[in-house]
C-alpha cells in the first residue's frame, strides 16, 4: 500500500534533509559576510567620527581663543572709551570756564 507517489515524497524529504546542512552552511557564510560588512562599516564610521571629533576639538579651541582675545579687546576698548569720555568732560569743563572768563573780560572791557 506504499504507492509510487508516496515513495517520491519520502525521497524528496530525504533529499531535503540532506540539503539542510548545505543550506545552513551557505546561510551561515552569507550572514557572516553581512556581519563582517556591517562591522567594517561600523569601524569606518567610528574612525570618521574620531577624525571629526578631533577637528571639532581644534575648532572649539580656536573659537575659545578668539573669544578670549575679543573679550580682552572689548575690555581695552571700554577702558579707552572711559578715558575718552573723561577727557571730553574735562575739555568741555575747561571750555565752559574759558567762555565764562572771556564773557567776564568782555563785560569788563565794555564798562
CSV table of N, CA and C in Angstrom, one decimal, residues 40-56:
chain,number,residue,atom,x,y,z
A,40,UNK,N,32.8,46.3,9.4
A,40,UNK,CA,33.7,47.2,8.6
A,40,UNK,C,33.1,48.6,8.5
A,41,UNK,N,31.8,48.6,8.2
A,41,UNK,CA,31.2,49.9,8.1
A,41,UNK,C,31.1,50.6,9.4
A,42,UNK,N,30.9,49.9,10.5
A,42,UNK,CA,30.9,50.5,11.8
A,42,UNK,C,32.3,51.1,12.2
A,43,UNK,N,33.3,50.3,11.9
A,43,UNK,CA,34.7,50.8,12.2
A,43,UNK,C,35.0,52.0,11.4
A,44,UNK,N,34.6,52.0,10.1
A,44,UNK,CA,34.8,53.1,9.2
A,44,UNK,C,34.1,54.4,9.8
A,45,UNK,N,32.9,54.2,10.2
A,45,UNK,CA,32.1,55.3,10.8
A,45,UNK,C,32.7,55.8,12.1
A,46,UNK,N,33.2,54.9,12.9
A,46,UNK,CA,33.8,55.2,14.2
A,46,UNK,C,35.1,56.0,13.9
A,47,UNK,N,35.9,55.6,12.9
A,47,UNK,CA,37.1,56.3,12.6
A,47,UNK,C,36.8,57.7,12.1
A,48,UNK,N,35.8,57.8,11.2
A,48,UNK,CA,35.4,59.1,10.7
A,48,UNK,C,34.9,60.0,11.9
A,49,UNK,N,34.2,59.4,12.8
A,49,UNK,CA,33.7,60.2,13.9
A,49,UNK,C,34.9,60.7,14.8
A,50,UNK,N,35.9,59.9,15.0
A,50,UNK,CA,37.1,60.3,15.7
A,50,UNK,C,37.8,61.4,15.1
A,51,UNK,N,37.9,61.3,13.7
A,51,UNK,CA,38.6,62.4,13.0
A,51,UNK,C,37.7,63.7,13.1
A,52,UNK,N,36.4,63.6,13.0
A,52,UNK,CA,35.5,64.8,13.1
A,52,UNK,C,35.6,65.3,14.5
A,53,UNK,N,35.7,64.5,15.5
A,53,UNK,CA,35.8,64.9,16.9
A,53,UNK,C,37.1,65.7,17.1
A,54,UNK,N,38.2,65.2,16.6
A,54,UNK,CA,39.4,65.9,16.7
A,54,UNK,C,39.4,67.3,16.1
A,55,UNK,N,38.7,67.3,14.9
A,55,UNK,CA,38.6,68.6,14.2
A,55,UNK,C,37.7,69.5,15.0
A,56,UNK,N,36.6,69.0,15.5
A,56,UNK,CA,35.7,69.9,16.3
A,56,UNK,C,36.4,70.4,17.6
